[in-house]
Coordinates of N, CA and C in Angstrom, one line a residue:
M1 N 132.8 -168.6 -15.8 CA 132.1 -168.5 -14.5 C 130.9 -167.6 -14.6
V2 N 129.9 -168.0 -13.9 CA 128.7 -167.1 -13.8 C 128.3 -166.9 -12.4
L3 N 127.6 -165.8 -12.1 CA 127.0 -165.6 -10.8 C 125.6 -166.3 -10.8
M4 N 125.4 -167.1 -9.8 CA 124.2 -167.9 -9.6 C 123.6 -167.6 -8.3
F5 N 122.3 -167.2 -8.3 CA 121.6 -166.9 -7.1 C 120.8 -168.1 -6.7
L6 N 121.0 -168.7 -5.5 CA 120.3 -169.8 -5.1 C 119.4 -169.4 -3.9
N7 N 118.2 -169.9 -3.8 CA 117.3 -169.5 -2.8 C 116.5 -170.7 -2.2
G8 N 117.1 -171.9 -2.4 CA 116.4 -173.1 -1.9 C 117.4 -174.1 -1.4
D9 N 117.2 -175.3 -1.7 CA 118.1 -176.4 -1.2 C 119.5 -176.4 -1.8
G10 N 119.8 -175.5 -2.7 CA 121.2 -175.4 -3.2 C 122.1 -174.6 -2.2
M11 N 121.4 -173.9 -1.3 CA 122.2 -173.0 -0.4 C 123.0 -173.9 0.6
R12 N 123.9 -173.2 1.3 CA 124.7 -173.9 2.4 C 123.8 -174.8 3.3
G13 N 124.2 -176.0 3.5 CA 123.4 -176.9 4.3 C 122.2 -177.6 3.7
G14 N 121.9 -177.2 2.4 CA 120.8 -177.8 1.7 C 121.2 -179.1 1.0
R15 N 120.2 -179.9 0.7 CA 120.5 -181.2 0.1 C 121.0 -181.1 -1.3
L16 N 120.9 -180.0 -2.0 CA 121.5 -179.8 -3.4 C 122.8 -179.1 -3.4
N17 N 123.3 -178.6 -2.2 CA 124.5 -177.8 -2.2 C 125.7 -178.5 -2.8
A18 N 125.8 -179.8 -2.6 CA 126.9 -180.6 -3.2 C 126.9 -180.6 -4.7
Q19 N 125.8 -180.2 -5.4 CA 125.7 -180.1 -6.8 C 126.6 -179.0 -7.3
L20 N 127.0 -178.1 -6.4 CA 127.8 -176.9 -6.8 C 129.3 -177.3 -7.0
Q21 N 129.6 -178.5 -6.6 CA 131.0 -179.1 -6.8 C 132.0 -178.1 -6.2
G22 N 131.7 -177.5 -5.0 CA 132.7 -176.7 -4.4 C 132.8 -175.2 -4.9
A23 N 131.9 -174.8 -5.8 CA 131.9 -173.4 -6.3 C 131.8 -172.5 -5.1
P24 N 132.6 -171.4 -5.1 CA 132.6 -170.5 -3.9 C 131.4 -169.7 -3.7
L25 N 131.0 -169.6 -2.5 CA 129.9 -168.7 -2.0 C 130.5 -167.3 -2.0
L26 N 129.9 -166.4 -2.7 CA 130.4 -165.0 -2.7 C 129.8 -164.2 -1.6
R27 N 128.4 -164.4 -1.4 CA 127.7 -163.6 -0.4 C 126.3 -164.0 -0.2
T28 N 125.7 -163.7 0.9 CA 124.3 -163.8 1.0 C 123.7 -162.5 0.3
A29 N 122.5 -162.6 -0.2 CA 121.9 -161.5 -0.9 C 120.4 -161.5 -0.9
H30 N 119.8 -160.4 -1.3 CA 118.4 -160.3 -1.5 C 118.2 -159.9 -3.0
S31 N 117.1 -160.5 -3.5 CA 116.8 -160.1 -4.9 C 116.2 -158.7 -4.8
A32 N 116.0 -158.1 -6.0 CA 115.2 -156.9 -6.1 C 113.8 -157.2 -5.7
A33 N 113.1 -156.2 -5.2 CA 111.7 -156.5 -4.8 C 110.7 -156.5 -5.9
K34 N 111.0 -157.5 -6.8 CA 110.1 -157.6 -8.0 C 109.7 -159.0 -8.4
Y35 N 109.7 -159.8 -7.3 CA 109.4 -161.3 -7.5 C 108.3 -161.7 -6.6
R36 N 107.5 -162.7 -7.0 CA 106.6 -163.5 -6.1 C 107.4 -164.8 -5.8
Y37 N 107.2 -165.3 -4.7 CA 107.9 -166.4 -4.2 C 107.0 -167.5 -3.7
Y38 N 107.1 -168.7 -4.1 CA 106.2 -169.8 -3.8 C 106.9 -171.0 -3.3
S39 N 106.2 -171.7 -2.4 CA 106.6 -173.1 -2.1 C 105.8 -174.0 -3.1
V40 N 106.5 -174.9 -3.7 CA 105.8 -175.8 -4.7 C 105.6 -177.1 -3.9
A41 N 104.3 -177.2 -3.4 CA 103.9 -178.4 -2.7 C 104.8 -178.7 -1.5
D42 N 105.4 -177.7 -0.9 CA 106.4 -177.8 0.2 C 107.6 -178.7 -0.2
R43 N 107.9 -178.8 -1.5 CA 109.1 -179.6 -1.9 C 110.3 -178.7 -2.2
F44 N 110.0 -177.5 -2.8 CA 111.1 -176.6 -3.1 C 110.5 -175.2 -3.4
P45 N 111.3 -174.2 -3.3 CA 110.8 -172.8 -3.6 C 110.9 -172.5 -5.0
A46 N 110.2 -171.5 -5.4 CA 110.2 -171.0 -6.8 C 109.9 -169.5 -6.8
M47 N 110.7 -168.7 -7.5 CA 110.4 -167.3 -7.6 C 110.1 -167.0 -9.1
I48 N 109.3 -165.9 -9.3 CA 109.0 -165.5 -10.6 C 108.8 -164.0 -10.6
A49 N 109.3 -163.4 -11.7 CA 109.2 -161.9 -11.8 C 107.7 -161.5 -11.9
T50 N 107.4 -160.3 -11.4 CA 106.0 -159.8 -11.4 C 106.1 -158.3 -11.7
D51 N 105.0 -157.8 -12.2 CA 104.9 -156.3 -12.4 C 104.3 -155.6 -11.3
R52 N 103.7 -156.4 -10.3 CA 103.0 -155.7 -9.2 C 103.2 -156.6 -7.9
D53 N 103.2 -156.0 -6.8 CA 103.3 -156.6 -5.5 C 104.5 -157.5 -5.4
G54 N 105.6 -157.1 -6.0 CA 106.9 -157.8 -5.9 C 107.5 -157.7 -4.5
R55 N 108.2 -158.7 -4.2 CA 108.9 -158.8 -2.9 C 110.4 -159.3 -3.1
A56 N 111.2 -159.0 -2.2 CA 112.6 -159.5 -2.2 C 112.6 -161.0 -1.7
V57 N 113.6 -161.7 -2.3 CA 113.8 -163.1 -1.9 C 115.2 -163.2 -1.3
I58 N 115.4 -163.9 -0.2 CA 116.7 -164.1 0.4 C 117.4 -165.3 -0.3
G59 N 118.7 -165.2 -0.6 CA 119.4 -166.3 -1.1 C 120.9 -166.1 -1.0
E60 N 121.7 -166.9 -1.7 CA 123.1 -166.8 -1.7 C 123.6 -166.8 -3.2
V61 N 124.7 -166.0 -3.4 CA 125.3 -165.9 -4.7 C 126.6 -166.7 -4.7
Y62 N 126.7 -167.5 -5.7 CA 127.9 -168.4 -5.9 C 128.5 -168.0 -7.3
E63 N 129.8 -168.2 -7.4 CA 130.5 -168.1 -8.7 C 130.6 -169.6 -9.2
V64 N 129.9 -169.9 -10.2 CA 129.7 -171.3 -10.7 C 130.3 -171.4 -12.1
P65 N 131.2 -172.4 -12.3 CA 131.7 -172.7 -13.7 C 130.5 -173.2 -14.5
M66 N 130.5 -172.8 -15.8 CA 129.4 -173.2 -16.7 C 129.2 -174.7 -16.7
E67 N 130.4 -175.4 -16.7 CA 130.3 -176.9 -16.8 C 129.6 -177.4 -15.5
V68 N 129.8 -176.9 -14.4 CA 129.1 -177.3 -13.2 C 127.6 -177.0 -13.3
L69 N 127.3 -175.8 -13.8 CA 125.9 -175.5 -14.0 C 125.2 -176.5 -15.0
R70 N 125.9 -176.8 -16.1 CA 125.3 -177.7 -17.1 C 125.3 -179.1 -16.6
D71 N 126.3 -179.6 -16.0 CA 126.4 -181.0 -15.7 C 125.9 -181.5 -14.3
H72 N 125.8 -180.5 -13.4 CA 125.4 -180.9 -12.0 C 124.2 -180.2 -11.5
L73 N 124.2 -178.8 -11.5 CA 123.2 -178.1 -10.8 C 121.8 -178.1 -11.6
I74 N 121.8 -177.7 -12.9 CA 120.6 -177.7 -13.6 C 119.9 -179.1 -13.7
P75 N 120.7 -180.2 -14.0 CA 120.0 -181.5 -14.0 C 119.4 -181.9 -12.7
A76 N 119.8 -181.3 -11.6 CA 119.2 -181.7 -10.3 C 118.0 -180.9 -10.0
E77 N 117.7 -179.8 -10.8 CA 116.5 -179.0 -10.5 C 115.2 -179.7 -11.0
P78 N 114.1 -179.4 -10.3 CA 112.8 -180.0 -10.7 C 112.3 -179.4 -12.0
P79 N 111.5 -180.1 -12.7 CA 111.0 -179.7 -14.1 C 110.1 -178.4 -14.0
E80 N 109.6 -178.0 -12.9 CA 108.8 -176.8 -12.7 C 109.7 -175.6 -12.9
L81 N 111.0 -175.7 -12.8 CA 111.9 -174.6 -12.8 C 112.7 -174.5 -14.1
E82 N 113.1 -173.3 -14.5 CA 113.9 -173.0 -15.6 C 115.0 -171.9 -15.3
L83 N 116.0 -171.9 -16.1 CA 117.1 -170.9 -15.8 C 116.7 -169.6 -16.4
D84 N 117.0 -168.5 -15.7 CA 116.7 -167.2 -16.2 C 117.6 -166.2 -15.5
L85 N 117.6 -164.9 -15.9 CA 118.3 -163.9 -15.3 C 117.4 -163.2 -14.3
I86 N 117.9 -162.9 -13.1 CA 117.2 -162.1 -12.1 C 118.0 -160.9 -11.7
E87 N 117.4 -160.0 -10.9 CA 118.1 -158.8 -10.5 C 118.2 -158.8 -8.9
L88 N 119.4 -158.5 -8.4 CA 119.5 -158.4 -7.0 C 119.2 -157.0 -6.5
D89 N 119.1 -156.8 -5.2 CA 118.6 -155.5 -4.7 C 119.7 -154.4 -5.0
D90 N 120.9 -154.7 -5.3 CA 121.9 -153.7 -5.6 C 122.1 -153.5 -7.2
G91 N 121.2 -154.2 -8.0 CA 121.2 -154.0 -9.4 C 122.0 -155.1 -10.1
T92 N 122.8 -155.9 -9.4 CA 123.6 -157.0 -10.0 C 122.6 -158.0 -10.7
A93 N 123.0 -158.4 -11.9 CA 122.3 -159.5 -12.6 C 122.9 -160.8 -12.3
C94 N 122.1 -161.8 -12.0 CA 122.5 -163.2 -11.7 C 121.6 -164.2 -12.4
L95 N 122.2 -165.3 -12.7 CA 121.3 -166.4 -13.1 C 120.6 -167.0 -11.9
A96 N 119.5 -167.6 -12.1 CA 118.7 -168.2 -11.1 C 117.7 -169.2 -11.7
T97 N 117.3 -170.2 -11.0 CA 116.2 -171.0 -11.5 C 114.9 -170.4 -11.0
V98 N 114.0 -170.2 -11.9 CA 112.7 -169.6 -11.6 C 111.6 -170.5 -12.0
L99 N 110.4 -170.2 -11.5 CA 109.2 -170.9 -11.9 C 108.9 -170.7 -13.4
R100 N 108.5 -171.8 -14.0 CA 108.1 -171.7 -15.4 C 106.7 -171.0 -15.4
R101 N 106.5 -170.0 -16.3 CA 105.3 -169.3 -16.4 C 104.1 -170.2 -16.6
D102 N 104.2 -171.3 -17.3 CA 103.1 -172.2 -17.5 C 102.6 -172.9 -16.2
R103 N 103.4 -172.8 -15.1 CA 103.1 -173.4 -13.8 C 102.3 -172.4 -12.9
L104 N 102.2 -171.1 -13.3 CA 101.4 -170.2 -12.5 C 100.0 -170.7 -12.4
G105 N 99.4 -170.6 -11.3 CA 98.0 -171.0 -11.2 C 97.9 -172.5 -10.7
S106 N 99.0 -173.2 -10.6 CA 99.0 -174.6 -10.2 C 98.5 -174.6 -8.7
P107 N 97.6 -175.6 -8.4 CA 97.2 -175.7 -7.0 C 98.3 -176.1 -6.0
D108 N 99.5 -176.5 -6.6 CA 100.7 -176.9 -5.8 C 101.4 -175.7 -5.2
L109 N 101.1 -174.5 -5.7 CA 101.8 -173.2 -5.3 C 101.2 -172.6 -4.0
I110 N 102.1 -172.4 -3.1 CA 101.7 -171.7 -1.8 C 102.5 -170.4 -1.8
D111 N 101.8 -169.3 -1.8 CA 102.5 -168.0 -1.9 C 103.2 -167.7 -0.6
I112 N 104.5 -167.6 -0.6 CA 105.3 -167.3 0.6 C 106.1 -166.0 0.4
S113 N 105.6 -165.2 -0.5 CA 106.3 -163.9 -0.9 C 106.5 -163.0 0.4
D114 N 105.6 -163.0 1.3 CA 105.8 -162.1 2.4 C 106.8 -162.6 3.4
I115 N 107.2 -163.9 3.3 CA 108.3 -164.5 4.1 C 109.6 -164.2 3.3
G116 N 109.6 -164.6 2.1 CA 110.8 -164.3 1.2 C 112.0 -165.1 1.5
D117 N 111.9 -166.1 2.4 CA 113.1 -166.9 2.9 C 112.7 -168.3 3.0
W118 N 113.2 -169.2 2.2 CA 112.9 -170.6 2.2 C 113.2 -171.3 3.5
R119 N 114.3 -171.0 4.1 CA 114.6 -171.6 5.4 C 113.7 -171.1 6.5
A120 N 113.3 -169.9 6.5 CA 112.4 -169.4 7.5 C 111.0 -170.0 7.3
Y121 N 110.6 -170.1 6.1 CA 109.3 -170.8 5.8 C 109.3 -172.2 6.3
R122 N 110.4 -172.9 6.0 CA 110.5 -174.3 6.4 C 110.5 -174.5 7.9
S123 N 111.1 -173.6 8.6 CA 111.2 -173.7 10.0 C 110.0 -173.1 10.7
G124 N 109.1 -172.4 10.0 CA 108.0 -171.8 10.6 C 108.2 -170.4 11.2
T125 N 109.4 -169.9 10.9 CA 109.7 -168.5 11.5 C 109.5 -167.5 10.4
R126 N 109.5 -166.2 10.8 CA 109.3 -165.1 9.9 C 110.6 -164.2 10.1
R127 N 110.9 -163.5 9.0 CA 112.1 -162.6 9.1 C 111.7 -161.3 9.7

């Protein structure tokens, strides 16, 4: 089992949540304030670590079997993302899918770091 931080359509009610195959939600959480957060062409969110102007990202932490990660969740992720370790605001380390560094600078990226919440961004609300 691994801790997996989800901040997009894998969260409760999202179109990819079924890919978790019933993995238990442990809690809602915030990442440490060391990430930039983007909407990729309004299709999905992507976070990436930064050394400056980092923000927290809202998400959910799940306890996911490695086989579910390998066979269901990761294959459903878009090619712009890759698996990495991230830090939560309480210092907990989690796996998460993050933006591939070679995608930085893409015209498809809309910086939503000041919102930090995919659902709020999609609904047009602010936290």
